[in-house]
Amino acid sequence: MIRISPMTLAYILQMTGVAVFACSGALSAGRKSLDVVGVIVISFSTAVGGGTLRDLLLQRNIFWLADPVYLWVCIGAGALTWLYASFWPLPQRTLLFADACGLGLFAISGAQIAEQFGHSVVISCIMGVITGVAGGVLRDVLCGEIPLIFRKSELYASAAMLGTIVYFSLKALSISTAIASLVGIGVITLLRCAALIFGWHLPVFHFREQSGKSPGGY
Amino acid sequence: MIRISPMTLAYILQMTGVAVFACSGALSAGRKSLDVVGVIVISFSTAVGGGTLRDLLLQRNIFWLADPVYLWVCIGAGALTWLYASFWPLPQRTLLFADACGLGLFAISGAQIAEQFGHSVVISCIMGVITGVAGGVLRDVLCGEIPLIFRKSELYASAAMLGTIVYFSLKALSISTAIASLVGIGVITLLRCAALIFGWHLPVFHFREQSGKSPGGY
Amino acid sequence: MIRISPMTLAYILQMTGVAVFACSGALSAGRKSLDVVGVIVISFSTAVGGGTLRDLLLQRNIFWLADPVYLWVCIGAGALTWLYASFWPLPQRTLLFADACGLGLFAISGAQIAEQFGHSVVISCIMGVITGVAGGVLRDVLCGEIPLIFRKSELYASAAMLGTIVYFSLKALSISTAIASLVGIGVITLLRCAALIFGWHLPVFHFREQSGKSPGGY
């Protein structure tokens, strides 16, 4: 059996997440009729946004400054998406499913990196959620769309939170990091996809205000 | 007479500010029909956004990573707001008044922390304003609304700026930090509330452009 | 012949960029009928936004905390713009041309600073583009507009990228930093202005989706 060190595993997960989020960024940019450099800017922001915020908060070296391979993977994934999408029509909701995979990969790798930095399980879960959702939020804010995370109420941050909890629970049961990671990523991605397909959501919060006209909704 | 150290005072002010801004975030999320995790994400971003930006700029340890009590206060305040607002209707403009209190608490605690880090009075005032307004700006950008600070022109950043100037003026007159802080917070919160009620505003800047059609307003 | 050290040159370029972007921020705020403090907040965010992001990513001291002269230049440039624009009508597209100058100045000074920090040419080019575009993106997001960089498809990030490549190419040919910088800034500013006047743009990416109704465009 091949043994993968936790560092290597986090590296592979993060690299895959960068590629997947770069594709989702390129697809999102494709709706806006941007030129090639605009597509690269959006792909890049989406792909490295979550991890960059995590590294700033943890006061680590920024991952893509320390290792330029990320840049080439990001540019390559964005360019391939462009080429592919220019020749063949894409199945519907491709963007949403790419986003679901990226969410899983980044949430678990973010939680792992916070854990390796000696943070508690609670902080590591939160770092996982932040790493998972921040890239997509940045993509949507830059494209002038309401962030996916806040549109309708299909499971999103909730899926990321549940997956990181599953990951730490499995690790507490002495299951290997590699298996716990794969299960955690699977839980997040499948839960998000199922929520999209079946419209699953948690109880929605909608508060009541006393009646009366309030200018501008306030 | 009980003596409070400046460190303890800044801690209490910041903790209260986190709770108040978490409520305002939960109220803002309540307009968007988010699920429970979405509400927590918005509450959390609002509550820690300003202080996180301040800590990144000052290259301090991020306050809520160093002390997890903030997280529990934030989650507790968000959950209580949800529970309360699910059963009882809220008075109008509750969000705006919570925002006004949070603005005062964060502006003064931000100014104090910058001062304890050895920055000049001018930089400390600016850090106070940044800490006070950034959480609310983040809440509004994430919720896809035009930030409160830029809507109409009631005093907002101006109130925060004035309050920090009052705080440093009182300290220069050898008045104790505790009293100067309370006066500063009071000035900001009352000024902002009064501006909301009476529509007070500073002179508005509106520049003239030469006539002629310009595509997209540019 | 007067010799300028690379440090001094980067300082002068950055200071000029801060002044120019502060003007563009004040002009943008002028469309929103903000009060004087709101105008200062937008000017300041625009002027220091790009450089602050660069410094956070490079883990340098934040440039305007280390040297308060930037603050005064920023406040002065914003106030002069306000005064001028209150008395005389401005030529059309003033904002766009100010933005083009700021883009050139910040892109080259950002690339120089990353280079002085020992980063590779590729990373320095990317840092240049980030420094150049981030202030303007922040200005537009805060003002609730779709960022200039993503509107239509005139050269923007592409111009910044090309200019930094020209800068490093000239330096590789042993041309002095001062001349390489001026040429790089000229290329970016003129290219952006020409693109605005003549509508130049790169090939646009627009991907095809399989037909069928998809809720909310997804």
mmCIF file of N, CA and C in Angstrom, chain B residues 126-180:
data_model
loop_
_atom_site.group_PDB
_atom_site.id
_atom_site.type_symbol
_atom_site.label_atom_id
_atom_site.label_comp_id
_atom_site.label_asym_id
_atom_site.label_seq_id
_atom_site.Cartn_x
_atom_site.Cartn_y
_atom_site.Cartn_z
ATOM 1 N N ILE B 126 -7.555 56.722 11.786
ATOM 2 C CA ILE B 126 -7.918 56.054 10.533
ATOM 3 C C ILE B 126 -8.179 54.577 10.777
ATOM 4 N N MET B 127 -7.368 53.942 11.610
ATOM 5 C CA MET B 127 -7.585 52.535 11.952
ATOM 6 C C MET B 127 -8.922 52.364 12.662
ATOM 7 N N GLY B 128 -9.270 53.343 13.523
ATOM 8 C CA GLY B 128 -10.564 53.289 14.199
ATOM 9 C C GLY B 128 -11.701 53.322 13.184
ATOM 10 N N VAL B 129 -11.623 54.242 12.228
ATOM 11 C CA VAL B 129 -12.679 54.343 11.212
ATOM 12 C C VAL B 129 -12.742 53.056 10.391
ATOM 13 N N ILE B 130 -11.565 52.530 9.971
ATOM 14 C CA ILE B 130 -11.539 51.296 9.171
ATOM 15 C C ILE B 130 -12.177 50.149 9.955
ATOM 16 N N THR B 131 -11.768 49.996 11.236
ATOM 17 C CA THR B 131 -12.298 48.908 12.044
ATOM 18 C C THR B 131 -13.809 49.048 12.208
ATOM 19 N N GLY B 132 -14.267 50.280 12.368
ATOM 20 C CA GLY B 132 -15.693 50.508 12.575
ATOM 21 C C GLY B 132 -16.536 50.229 11.347
ATOM 22 N N VAL B 133 -16.055 50.655 10.184
ATOM 23 C CA VAL B 133 -16.913 50.570 8.999
ATOM 24 C C VAL B 133 -16.737 49.285 8.193
ATOM 25 N N ALA B 134 -15.570 48.590 8.301
ATOM 26 C CA ALA B 134 -15.293 47.498 7.357
ATOM 27 C C ALA B 134 -16.256 46.323 7.524
ATOM 28 N N GLY B 135 -16.626 46.004 8.780
ATOM 29 C CA GLY B 135 -17.538 44.879 9.001
ATOM 30 C C GLY B 135 -18.879 45.108 8.327
ATOM 31 N N GLY B 136 -19.410 46.321 8.486
ATOM 32 C CA GLY B 136 -20.702 46.639 7.883
ATOM 33 C C GLY B 136 -20.632 46.678 6.357
ATOM 34 N N VAL B 137 -19.506 47.175 5.827
ATOM 35 C CA VAL B 137 -19.338 47.196 4.365
ATOM 36 C C VAL B 137 -19.312 45.762 3.826
ATOM 37 N N LEU B 138 -18.571 44.893 4.518
ATOM 38 C CA LEU B 138 -18.481 43.487 4.100
ATOM 39 C C LEU B 138 -19.871 42.837 4.138
ATOM 40 N N ARG B 139 -20.627 43.074 5.232
ATOM 41 C CA ARG B 139 -21.982 42.524 5.346
ATOM 42 C C ARG B 139 -22.829 42.939 4.150
ATOM 43 N N ASP B 140 -22.756 44.226 3.783
ATOM 44 C CA ASP B 140 -23.619 44.717 2.717
ATOM 45 C C ASP B 140 -23.157 44.232 1.345
ATOM 46 N N VAL B 141 -21.826 44.159 1.125
ATOM 47 C CA VAL B 141 -21.325 43.646 -0.161
ATOM 48 C C VAL B 141 -21.727 42.176 -0.316
ATOM 49 N N LEU B 142 -21.576 41.378 0.756
ATOM 50 C CA LEU B 142 -21.932 39.960 0.682
ATOM 51 C C LEU B 142 -23.426 39.771 0.450
ATOM 52 N N CYS B 143 -24.243 40.644 1.049
ATOM 53 C CA CYS B 143 -25.687 40.543 0.871
ATOM 54 C C CYS B 143 -26.148 41.194 -0.433
ATOM 55 N N GLY B 144 -25.186 41.705 -1.230
ATOM 56 C CA GLY B 144 -25.540 42.292 -2.526
ATOM 57 C C GLY B 144 -26.280 43.617 -2.404
ATOM 58 N N GLU B 145 -26.062 44.340 -1.290
ATOM 59 C CA GLU B 145 -26.681 45.650 -1.127
ATOM 60 C C GLU B 145 -25.591 46.728 -1.266
ATOM 61 N N ILE B 146 -26.000 47.945 -1.628
ATOM 62 C CA ILE B 146 -25.044 49.046 -1.614
ATOM 63 C C ILE B 146 -24.710 49.316 -0.150
ATOM 64 N N PRO B 147 -23.415 49.361 0.225
ATOM 65 C CA PRO B 147 -23.066 49.539 1.636
ATOM 66 C C PRO B 147 -23.774 50.741 2.270
ATOM 67 N N LEU B 148 -24.268 50.541 3.509
ATOM 68 C CA LEU B 148 -24.914 51.598 4.299
ATOM 69 C C LEU B 148 -24.121 52.887 4.261
ATOM 70 N N ILE B 149 -22.784 52.750 4.359
ATOM 71 C CA ILE B 149 -21.911 53.912 4.441
ATOM 72 C C ILE B 149 -22.038 54.786 3.207
ATOM 73 N N PHE B 150 -22.424 54.170 2.058
ATOM 74 C CA PHE B 150 -22.498 54.936 0.816
ATOM 75 C C PHE B 150 -23.936 55.194 0.388
ATOM 76 N N ARG B 151 -24.909 54.823 1.272
ATOM 77 C CA ARG B 151 -26.285 55.047 0.896
ATOM 78 C C ARG B 151 -26.732 56.364 1.488
ATOM 79 N N LYS B 152 -27.513 57.132 0.789
ATOM 80 C CA LYS B 152 -27.872 58.476 1.195
ATOM 81 C C LYS B 152 -26.638 59.124 1.801
ATOM 82 N N SER B 153 -26.796 60.105 2.623
ATOM 83 C CA SER B 153 -25.549 60.678 3.123
ATOM 84 C C SER B 153 -25.632 61.034 4.597
ATOM 85 N N GLU B 154 -26.417 60.234 5.343
ATOM 86 C CA GLU B 154 -26.387 60.472 6.779
ATOM 87 C C GLU B 154 -24.979 60.196 7.308
ATOM 88 N N LEU B 155 -24.632 60.884 8.388
ATOM 89 C CA LEU B 155 -23.305 60.745 8.979
ATOM 90 C C LEU B 155 -23.010 59.279 9.261
ATOM 91 N N TYR B 156 -21.865 58.785 8.828
ATOM 92 C CA TYR B 156 -21.511 57.399 9.136
ATOM 93 C C TYR B 156 -20.006 57.348 9.414
ATOM 94 N N ALA B 157 -19.194 57.322 8.351
ATOM 95 C CA ALA B 157 -17.753 57.387 8.582
ATOM 96 C C ALA B 157 -17.402 58.689 9.299
ATOM 97 N N SER B 158 -18.154 59.751 8.985
ATOM 98 C CA SER B 158 -17.913 61.049 9.619
ATOM 99 C C SER B 158 -18.132 60.955 11.128
ATOM 100 N N ALA B 159 -19.181 60.231 11.549
ATOM 101 C CA ALA B 159 -19.446 60.067 12.983
ATOM 102 C C ALA B 159 -18.292 59.306 13.636
ATOM 103 N N ALA B 160 -17.832 58.240 12.964
ATOM 104 C CA ALA B 160 -16.729 57.449 13.516
ATOM 105 C C ALA B 160 -15.464 58.296 13.634
ATOM 106 N N MET B 161 -15.190 59.104 12.599
ATOM 107 C CA MET B 161 -14.010 59.958 12.623
ATOM 108 C C MET B 161 -14.098 60.969 13.772
ATOM 109 N N LEU B 162 -15.262 61.617 13.911
ATOM 110 C CA LEU B 162 -15.432 62.606 14.970
ATOM 111 C C LEU B 162 -15.262 61.973 16.351
ATOM 112 N N GLY B 163 -15.858 60.779 16.549
ATOM 113 C CA GLY B 163 -15.770 60.106 17.850
ATOM 114 C C GLY B 163 -14.342 59.755 18.227
ATOM 115 N N THR B 164 -13.546 59.300 17.242
ATOM 116 C CA THR B 164 -12.156 58.973 17.580
ATOM 117 C C THR B 164 -11.370 60.243 17.887
ATOM 118 N N ILE B 165 -11.704 61.357 17.194
ATOM 119 C CA ILE B 165 -11.023 62.623 17.497
ATOM 120 C C ILE B 165 -11.391 63.075 18.913
ATOM 121 N N VAL B 166 -12.666 62.960 19.294
ATOM 122 C CA VAL B 166 -13.084 63.297 20.666
ATOM 123 C C VAL B 166 -12.323 62.445 21.670
ATOM 124 N N TYR B 167 -12.227 61.127 21.380
ATOM 125 C CA TYR B 167 -11.523 60.211 22.279
ATOM 126 C C TYR B 167 -10.077 60.653 22.511
ATOM 127 N N PHE B 168 -9.357 60.945 21.414
ATOM 128 C CA PHE B 168 -7.950 61.331 21.577
ATOM 129 C C PHE B 168 -7.815 62.723 22.203
ATOM 130 N N SER B 169 -8.780 63.626 21.952
ATOM 131 C CA SER B 169 -8.736 64.952 22.570
ATOM 132 C C SER B 169 -8.905 64.834 24.077
ATOM 133 N N LEU B 170 -9.870 64.000 24.521
ATOM 134 C CA LEU B 170 -10.085 63.822 25.956
ATOM 135 C C LEU B 170 -8.846 63.208 26.602
ATOM 136 N N LYS B 171 -8.235 62.223 25.929
ATOM 137 C CA LYS B 171 -7.026 61.615 26.481
ATOM 138 C C LYS B 171 -5.899 62.637 26.587
ATOM 139 N N ALA B 172 -5.801 63.541 25.603
ATOM 140 C CA ALA B 172 -4.764 64.574 25.634
ATOM 141 C C ALA B 172 -4.983 65.522 26.811
ATOM 142 N N LEU B 173 -6.245 65.617 27.283
ATOM 143 C CA LEU B 173 -6.559 66.441 28.454
ATOM 144 C C LEU B 173 -6.411 65.645 29.750
ATOM 145 N N SER B 174 -5.710 64.492 29.693
ATOM 146 C CA SER B 174 -5.443 63.639 30.861
ATOM 147 C C SER B 174 -6.691 63.027 31.474
ATOM 148 N N ILE B 175 -7.741 62.890 30.693
ATOM 149 C CA ILE B 175 -8.928 62.194 31.183
ATOM 150 C C ILE B 175 -8.687 60.695 31.034
ATOM 151 N N SER B 176 -9.227 59.871 31.969
ATOM 152 C CA SER B 176 -8.916 58.438 31.959
ATOM 153 C C SER B 176 -9.437 57.780 30.681
ATOM 154 N N THR B 177 -8.736 56.697 30.264
ATOM 155 C CA THR B 177 -9.077 55.995 29.025
ATOM 156 C C THR B 177 -10.517 55.494 29.066
ATOM 157 N N ALA B 178 -10.950 54.993 30.242
ATOM 158 C CA ALA B 178 -12.299 54.426 30.344
ATOM 159 C C ALA B 178 -13.347 55.489 30.031
ATOM 160 N N ILE B 179 -13.188 56.682 30.644
ATOM 161 C CA ILE B 179 -14.178 57.742 30.425
ATOM 162 C C ILE B 179 -14.103 58.256 28.987
ATOM 163 N N ALA B 180 -12.868 58.462 28.502
ATOM 164 C CA ALA B 180 -12.713 58.936 27.124
ATOM 165 C C ALA B 180 -13.358 57.961 26.141
#
